[in-house]
PDB file of C-alpha atoms and ligand atoms in Angstrom:
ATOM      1  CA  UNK S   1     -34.290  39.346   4.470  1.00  0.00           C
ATOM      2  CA  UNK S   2     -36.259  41.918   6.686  1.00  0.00           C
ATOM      3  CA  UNK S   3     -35.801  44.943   5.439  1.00  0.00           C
ATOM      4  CA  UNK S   4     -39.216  46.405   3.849  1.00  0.00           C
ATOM      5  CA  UNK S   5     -38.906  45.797   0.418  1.00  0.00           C
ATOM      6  CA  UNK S   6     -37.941  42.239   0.774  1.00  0.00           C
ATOM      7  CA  UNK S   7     -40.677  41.538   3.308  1.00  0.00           C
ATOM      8  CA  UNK S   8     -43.173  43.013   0.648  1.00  0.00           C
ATOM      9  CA  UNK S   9     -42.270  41.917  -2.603  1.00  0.00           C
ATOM     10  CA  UNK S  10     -40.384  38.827  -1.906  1.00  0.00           C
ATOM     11  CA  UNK S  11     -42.074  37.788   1.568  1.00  0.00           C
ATOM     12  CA  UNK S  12     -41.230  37.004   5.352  1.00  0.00           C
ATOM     13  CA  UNK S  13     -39.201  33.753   5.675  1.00  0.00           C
ATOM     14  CA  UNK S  14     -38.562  33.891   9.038  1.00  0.00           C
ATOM     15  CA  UNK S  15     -35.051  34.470   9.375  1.00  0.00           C
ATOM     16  CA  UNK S  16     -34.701  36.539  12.170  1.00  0.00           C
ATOM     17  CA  UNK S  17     -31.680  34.763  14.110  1.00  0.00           C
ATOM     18  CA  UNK S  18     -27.998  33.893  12.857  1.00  0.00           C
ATOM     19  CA  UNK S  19     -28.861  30.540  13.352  1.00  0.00           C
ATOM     20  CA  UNK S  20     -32.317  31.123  11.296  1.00  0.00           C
ATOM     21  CA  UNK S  21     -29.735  32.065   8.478  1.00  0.00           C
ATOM     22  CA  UNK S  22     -27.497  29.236   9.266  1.00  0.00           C
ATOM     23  CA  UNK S  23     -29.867  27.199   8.731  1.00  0.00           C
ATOM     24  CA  UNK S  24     -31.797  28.627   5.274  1.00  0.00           C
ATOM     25  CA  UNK S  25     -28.538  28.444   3.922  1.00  0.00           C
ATOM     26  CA  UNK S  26     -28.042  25.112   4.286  1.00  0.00           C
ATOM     27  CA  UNK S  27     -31.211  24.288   3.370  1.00  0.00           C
ATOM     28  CA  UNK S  28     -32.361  26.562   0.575  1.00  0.00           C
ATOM     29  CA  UNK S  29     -29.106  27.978  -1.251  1.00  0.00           C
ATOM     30  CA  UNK S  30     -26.408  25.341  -0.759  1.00  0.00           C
ATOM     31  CA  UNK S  31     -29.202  22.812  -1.729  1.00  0.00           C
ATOM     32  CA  UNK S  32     -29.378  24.640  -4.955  1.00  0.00           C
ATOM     33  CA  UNK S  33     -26.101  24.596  -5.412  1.00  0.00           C
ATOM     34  CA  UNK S  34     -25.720  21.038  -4.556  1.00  0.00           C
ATOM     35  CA  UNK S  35     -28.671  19.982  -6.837  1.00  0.00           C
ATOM     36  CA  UNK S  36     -28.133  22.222  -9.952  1.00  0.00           C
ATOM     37  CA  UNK S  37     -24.407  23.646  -9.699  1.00  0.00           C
ATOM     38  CA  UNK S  38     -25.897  27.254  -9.499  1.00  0.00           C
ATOM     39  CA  UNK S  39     -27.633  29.341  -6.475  1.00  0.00           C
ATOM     40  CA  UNK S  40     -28.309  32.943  -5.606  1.00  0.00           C
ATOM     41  CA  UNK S  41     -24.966  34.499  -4.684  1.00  0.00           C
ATOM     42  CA  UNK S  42     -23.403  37.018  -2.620  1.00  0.00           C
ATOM     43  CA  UNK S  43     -22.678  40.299  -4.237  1.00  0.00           C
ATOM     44  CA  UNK S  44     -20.343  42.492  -2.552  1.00  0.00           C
ATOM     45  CA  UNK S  45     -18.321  45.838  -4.026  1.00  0.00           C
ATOM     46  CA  UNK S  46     -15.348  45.088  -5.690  1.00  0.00           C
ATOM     47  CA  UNK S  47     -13.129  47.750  -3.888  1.00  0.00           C
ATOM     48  CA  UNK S  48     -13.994  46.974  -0.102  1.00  0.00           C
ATOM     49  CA  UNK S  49     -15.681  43.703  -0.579  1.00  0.00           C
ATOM     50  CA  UNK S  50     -18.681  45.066   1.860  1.00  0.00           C
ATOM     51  CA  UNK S  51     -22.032  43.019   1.125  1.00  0.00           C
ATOM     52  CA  UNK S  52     -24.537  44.376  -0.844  1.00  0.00           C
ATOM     53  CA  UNK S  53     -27.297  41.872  -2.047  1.00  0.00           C
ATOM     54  CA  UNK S  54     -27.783  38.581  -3.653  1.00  0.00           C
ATOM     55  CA  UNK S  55     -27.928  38.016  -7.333  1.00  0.00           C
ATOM     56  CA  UNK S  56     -28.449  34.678  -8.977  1.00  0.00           C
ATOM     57  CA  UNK S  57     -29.915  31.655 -10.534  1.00  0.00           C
ATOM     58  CA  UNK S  58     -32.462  29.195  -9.036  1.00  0.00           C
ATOM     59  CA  UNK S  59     -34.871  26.178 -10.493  1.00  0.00           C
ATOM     60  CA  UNK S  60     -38.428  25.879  -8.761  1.00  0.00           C
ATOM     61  CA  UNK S  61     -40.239  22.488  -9.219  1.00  0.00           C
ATOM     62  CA  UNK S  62     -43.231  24.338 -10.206  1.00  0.00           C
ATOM     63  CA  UNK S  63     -41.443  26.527 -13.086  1.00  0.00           C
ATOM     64  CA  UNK S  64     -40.032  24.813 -16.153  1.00  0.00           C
ATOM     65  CA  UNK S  65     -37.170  27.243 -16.605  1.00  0.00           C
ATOM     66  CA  UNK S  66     -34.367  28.766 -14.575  1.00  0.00           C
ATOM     67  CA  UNK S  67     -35.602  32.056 -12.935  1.00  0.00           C
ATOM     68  CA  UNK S  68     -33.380  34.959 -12.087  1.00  0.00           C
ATOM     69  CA  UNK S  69     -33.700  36.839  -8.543  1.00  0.00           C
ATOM     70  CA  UNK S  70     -32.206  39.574  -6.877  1.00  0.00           C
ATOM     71  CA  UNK S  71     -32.158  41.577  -4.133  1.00  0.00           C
ATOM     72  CA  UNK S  72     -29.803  44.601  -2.720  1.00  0.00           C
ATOM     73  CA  UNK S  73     -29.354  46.300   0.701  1.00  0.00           C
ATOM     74  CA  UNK S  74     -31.715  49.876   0.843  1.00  0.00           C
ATOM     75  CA  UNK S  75     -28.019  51.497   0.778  1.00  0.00           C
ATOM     76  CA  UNK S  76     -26.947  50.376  -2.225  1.00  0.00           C
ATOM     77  CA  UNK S  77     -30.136  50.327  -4.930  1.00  0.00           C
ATOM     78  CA  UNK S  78     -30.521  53.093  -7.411  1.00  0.00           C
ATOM     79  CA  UNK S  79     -26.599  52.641  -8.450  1.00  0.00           C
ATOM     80  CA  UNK S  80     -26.568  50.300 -10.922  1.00  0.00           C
ATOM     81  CA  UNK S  81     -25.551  47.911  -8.889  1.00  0.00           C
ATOM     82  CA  UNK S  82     -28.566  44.746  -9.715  1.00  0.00           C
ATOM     83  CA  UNK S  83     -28.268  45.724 -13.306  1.00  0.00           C
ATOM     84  CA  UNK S  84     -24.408  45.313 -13.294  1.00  0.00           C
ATOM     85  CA  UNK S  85     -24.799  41.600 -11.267  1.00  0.00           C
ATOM     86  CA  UNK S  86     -27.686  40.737 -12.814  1.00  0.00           C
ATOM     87  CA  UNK S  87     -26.530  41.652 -16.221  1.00  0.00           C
ATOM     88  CA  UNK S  88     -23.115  39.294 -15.590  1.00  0.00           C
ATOM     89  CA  UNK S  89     -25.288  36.550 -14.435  1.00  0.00           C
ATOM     90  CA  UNK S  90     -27.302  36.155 -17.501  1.00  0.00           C
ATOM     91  CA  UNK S  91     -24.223  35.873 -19.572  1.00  0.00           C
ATOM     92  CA  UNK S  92     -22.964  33.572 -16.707  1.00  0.00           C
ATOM     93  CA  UNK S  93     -25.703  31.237 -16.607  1.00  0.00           C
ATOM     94  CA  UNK S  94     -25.796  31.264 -21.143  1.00  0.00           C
ATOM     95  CA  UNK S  95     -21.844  30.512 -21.304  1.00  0.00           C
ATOM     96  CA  UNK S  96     -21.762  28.080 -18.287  1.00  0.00           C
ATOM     97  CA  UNK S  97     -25.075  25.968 -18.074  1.00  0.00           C
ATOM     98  CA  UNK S  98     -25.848  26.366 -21.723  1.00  0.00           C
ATOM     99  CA  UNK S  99     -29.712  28.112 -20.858  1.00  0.00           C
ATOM    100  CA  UNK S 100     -31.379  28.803 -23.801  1.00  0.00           C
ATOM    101  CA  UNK S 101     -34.135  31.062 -22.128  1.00  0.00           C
ATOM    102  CA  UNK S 102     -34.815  32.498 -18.545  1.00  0.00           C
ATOM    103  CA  UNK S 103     -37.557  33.898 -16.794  1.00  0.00           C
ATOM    104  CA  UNK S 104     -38.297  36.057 -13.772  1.00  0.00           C
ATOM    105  CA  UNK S 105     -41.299  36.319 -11.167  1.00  0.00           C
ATOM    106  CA  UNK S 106     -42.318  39.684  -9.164  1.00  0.00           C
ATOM    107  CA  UNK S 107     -45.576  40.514  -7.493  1.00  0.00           C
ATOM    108  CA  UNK S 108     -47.814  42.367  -9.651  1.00  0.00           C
ATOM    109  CA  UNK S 109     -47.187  45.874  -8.274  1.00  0.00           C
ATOM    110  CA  UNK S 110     -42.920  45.313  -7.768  1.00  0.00           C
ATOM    111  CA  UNK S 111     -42.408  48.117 -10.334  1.00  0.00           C
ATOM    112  CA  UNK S 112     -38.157  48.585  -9.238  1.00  0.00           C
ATOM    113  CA  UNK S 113     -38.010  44.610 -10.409  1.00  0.00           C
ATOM    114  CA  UNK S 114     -40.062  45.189 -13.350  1.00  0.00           C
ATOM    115  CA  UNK S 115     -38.038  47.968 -14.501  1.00  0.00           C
ATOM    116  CA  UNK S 116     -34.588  45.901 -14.366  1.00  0.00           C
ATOM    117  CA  UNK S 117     -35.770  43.204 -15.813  1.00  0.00           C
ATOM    118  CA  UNK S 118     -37.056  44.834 -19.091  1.00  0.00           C
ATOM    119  CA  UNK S 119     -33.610  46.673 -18.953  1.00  0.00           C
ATOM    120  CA  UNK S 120     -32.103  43.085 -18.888  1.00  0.00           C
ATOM    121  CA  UNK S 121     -34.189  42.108 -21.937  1.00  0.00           C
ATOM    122  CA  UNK S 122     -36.685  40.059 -20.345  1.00  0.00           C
ATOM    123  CA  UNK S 123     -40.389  40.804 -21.240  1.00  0.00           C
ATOM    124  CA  UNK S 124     -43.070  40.374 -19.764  1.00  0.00           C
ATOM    125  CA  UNK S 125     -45.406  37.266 -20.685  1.00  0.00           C
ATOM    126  CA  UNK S 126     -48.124  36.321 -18.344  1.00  0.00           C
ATOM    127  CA  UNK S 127     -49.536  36.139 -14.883  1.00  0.00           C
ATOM    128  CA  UNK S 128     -49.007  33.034 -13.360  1.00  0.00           C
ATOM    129  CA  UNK S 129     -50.102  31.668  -9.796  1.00  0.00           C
ATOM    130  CA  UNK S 130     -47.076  31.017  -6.823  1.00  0.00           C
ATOM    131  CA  UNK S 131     -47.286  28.093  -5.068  1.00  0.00           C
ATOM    132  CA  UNK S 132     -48.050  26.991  -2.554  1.00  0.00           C
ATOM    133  CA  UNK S 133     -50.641  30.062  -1.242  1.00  0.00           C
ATOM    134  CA  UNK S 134     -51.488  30.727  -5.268  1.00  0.00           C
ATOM    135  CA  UNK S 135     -50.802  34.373  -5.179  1.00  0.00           C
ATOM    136  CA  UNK S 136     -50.681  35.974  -8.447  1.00  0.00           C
ATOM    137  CA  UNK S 137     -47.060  37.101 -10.052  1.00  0.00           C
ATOM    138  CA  UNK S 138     -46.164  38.715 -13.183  1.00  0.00           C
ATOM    139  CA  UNK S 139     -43.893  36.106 -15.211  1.00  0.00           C
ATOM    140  CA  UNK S 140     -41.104  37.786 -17.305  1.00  0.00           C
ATOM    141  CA  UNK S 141     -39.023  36.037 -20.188  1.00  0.00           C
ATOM    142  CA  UNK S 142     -36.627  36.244 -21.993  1.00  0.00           C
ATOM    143  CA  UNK S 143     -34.321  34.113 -25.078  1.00  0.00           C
ATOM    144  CA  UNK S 144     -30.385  34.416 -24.519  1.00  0.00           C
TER     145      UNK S 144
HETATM  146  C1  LIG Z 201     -35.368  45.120  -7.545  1.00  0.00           C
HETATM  147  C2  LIG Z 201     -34.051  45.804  -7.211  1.00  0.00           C
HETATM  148  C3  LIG Z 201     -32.936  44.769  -7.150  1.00  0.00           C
HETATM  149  C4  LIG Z 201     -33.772  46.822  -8.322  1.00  0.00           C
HETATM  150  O1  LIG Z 201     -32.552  47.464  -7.991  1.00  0.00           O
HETATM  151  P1  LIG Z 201     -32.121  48.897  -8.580  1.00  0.00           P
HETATM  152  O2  LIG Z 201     -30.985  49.344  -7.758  1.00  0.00           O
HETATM  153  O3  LIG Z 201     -33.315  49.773  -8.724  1.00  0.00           O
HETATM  154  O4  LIG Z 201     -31.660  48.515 -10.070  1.00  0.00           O
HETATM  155  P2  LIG Z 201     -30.424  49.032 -10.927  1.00  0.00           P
HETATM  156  O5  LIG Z 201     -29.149  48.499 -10.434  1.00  0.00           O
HETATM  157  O6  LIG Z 201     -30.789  48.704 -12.348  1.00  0.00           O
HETATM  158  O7  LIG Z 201     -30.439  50.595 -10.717  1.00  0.00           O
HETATM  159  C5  LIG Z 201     -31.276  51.344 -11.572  1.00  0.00           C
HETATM  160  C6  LIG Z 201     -31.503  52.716 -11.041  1.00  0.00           C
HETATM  161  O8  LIG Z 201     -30.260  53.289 -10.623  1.00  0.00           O
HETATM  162  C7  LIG Z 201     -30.101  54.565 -11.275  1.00  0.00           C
HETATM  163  N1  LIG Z 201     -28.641  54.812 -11.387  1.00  0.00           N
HETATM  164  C8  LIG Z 201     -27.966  55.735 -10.662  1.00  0.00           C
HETATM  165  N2  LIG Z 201     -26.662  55.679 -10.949  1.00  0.00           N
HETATM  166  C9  LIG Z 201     -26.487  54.711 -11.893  1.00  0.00           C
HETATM  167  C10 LIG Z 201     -25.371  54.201 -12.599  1.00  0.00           C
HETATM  168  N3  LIG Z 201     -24.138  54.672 -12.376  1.00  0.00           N
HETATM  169  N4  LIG Z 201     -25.558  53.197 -13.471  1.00  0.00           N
HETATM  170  C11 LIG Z 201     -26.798  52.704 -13.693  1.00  0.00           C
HETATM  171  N5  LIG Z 201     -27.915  53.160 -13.067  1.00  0.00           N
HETATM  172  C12 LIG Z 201     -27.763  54.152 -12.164  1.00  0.00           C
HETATM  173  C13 LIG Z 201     -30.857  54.414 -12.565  1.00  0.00           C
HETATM  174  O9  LIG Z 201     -31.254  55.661 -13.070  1.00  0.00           O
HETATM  175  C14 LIG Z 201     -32.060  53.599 -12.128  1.00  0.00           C
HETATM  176  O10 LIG Z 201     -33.022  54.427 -11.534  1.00  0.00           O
HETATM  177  P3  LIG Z 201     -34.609  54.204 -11.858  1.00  0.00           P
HETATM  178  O11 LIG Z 201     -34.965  52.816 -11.361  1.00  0.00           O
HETATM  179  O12 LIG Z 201     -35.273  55.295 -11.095  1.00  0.00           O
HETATM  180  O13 LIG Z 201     -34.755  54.292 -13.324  1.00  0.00           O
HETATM  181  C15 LIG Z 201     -34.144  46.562  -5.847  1.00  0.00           C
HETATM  182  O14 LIG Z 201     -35.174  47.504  -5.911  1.00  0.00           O
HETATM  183  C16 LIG Z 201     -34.359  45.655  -4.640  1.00  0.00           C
HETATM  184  O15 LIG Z 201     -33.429  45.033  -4.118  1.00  0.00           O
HETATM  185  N6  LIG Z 201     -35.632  45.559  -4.170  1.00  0.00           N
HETATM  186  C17 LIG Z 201     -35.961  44.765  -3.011  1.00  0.00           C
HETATM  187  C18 LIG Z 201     -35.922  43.282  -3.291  1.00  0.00           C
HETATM  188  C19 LIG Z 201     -36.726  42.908  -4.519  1.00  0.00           C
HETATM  189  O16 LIG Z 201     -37.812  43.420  -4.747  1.00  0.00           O
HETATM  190  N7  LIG Z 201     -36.166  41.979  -5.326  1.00  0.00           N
HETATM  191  C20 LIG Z 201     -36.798  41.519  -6.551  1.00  0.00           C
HETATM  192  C21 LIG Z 201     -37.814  40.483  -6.300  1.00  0.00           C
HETATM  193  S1  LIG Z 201     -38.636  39.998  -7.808  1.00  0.00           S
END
């Protein structure tokens, strides 16, 4: 949550400390799980089980569908790596929770995002303000 490209394209939450990450676990992904069944999860290689991002689902009050996010380590983008989670969590979140469509949000100039997401299938549809500063994102979509 501090290397660059987080910090620029998804944004500086503060979570410098172990107990900074204690507690926006608690707070912000085991809510979601609590609340909806389904979260951002850890991905990790399946030989060494060494941590290499997050991949998942997540509902926002202000969007009316499920929105997929991800984010890898520096070391391990450029391998295929968000496609291949991403990919199984679309399929996950059709076969398990019965979503009919699901969308995505990047800043307007996060091209790596924009990239997978088309590869996903998702398109792109509109720009759309994020609460609560209002800053402008690209909304992609997409029917499963
Ligand atoms: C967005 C993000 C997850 C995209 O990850 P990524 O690693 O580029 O995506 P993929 O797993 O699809 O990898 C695709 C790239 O790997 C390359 N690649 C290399 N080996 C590969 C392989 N064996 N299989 C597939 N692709 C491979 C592809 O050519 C492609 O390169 P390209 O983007 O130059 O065309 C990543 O840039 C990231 O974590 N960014 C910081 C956080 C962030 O912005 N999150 C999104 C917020 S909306």
């Amino acid at each position: 949550m501090n290397d660059p490209a987080w910090l620029q394209f998804i944004g500086d939450f503060g979570v410098r400390t172990l107990e900074d990450a204690r507690v926006y676990l608690l707070e912000s992904t085991l809510a979601m799980y609590a609340r909806m069944g389904f979260g951002l999860y850890l991905t990790e290689l399946k030989e060494s089980a060494v941590p290499i991002g997050v991949c998942g689902l997540i509902k926002r009050d202000f969007l009316e569908d499920v929105d997929i996010g991800f984010a890898f380590l520096p070391d391990f983008r450029k391998q295929g790596y968000a496609y291949e989670a991403a990919a199984a969590i679309l399929a996950y979140g059709k076969e398990t929770f019965g979503l009919k469509r699901i969308v995505a949000i990047t800043s307007l100039d996060n091209q790596a995002s924009g990239r997978l997401l088309e590869k996903l299938g998702l398109h792109f549809e509109r720009v759309i303000s994020f609460p609560p500063d209002g800053e402008d994102v690209k909304l992609f979509a997409a029917h499963l």
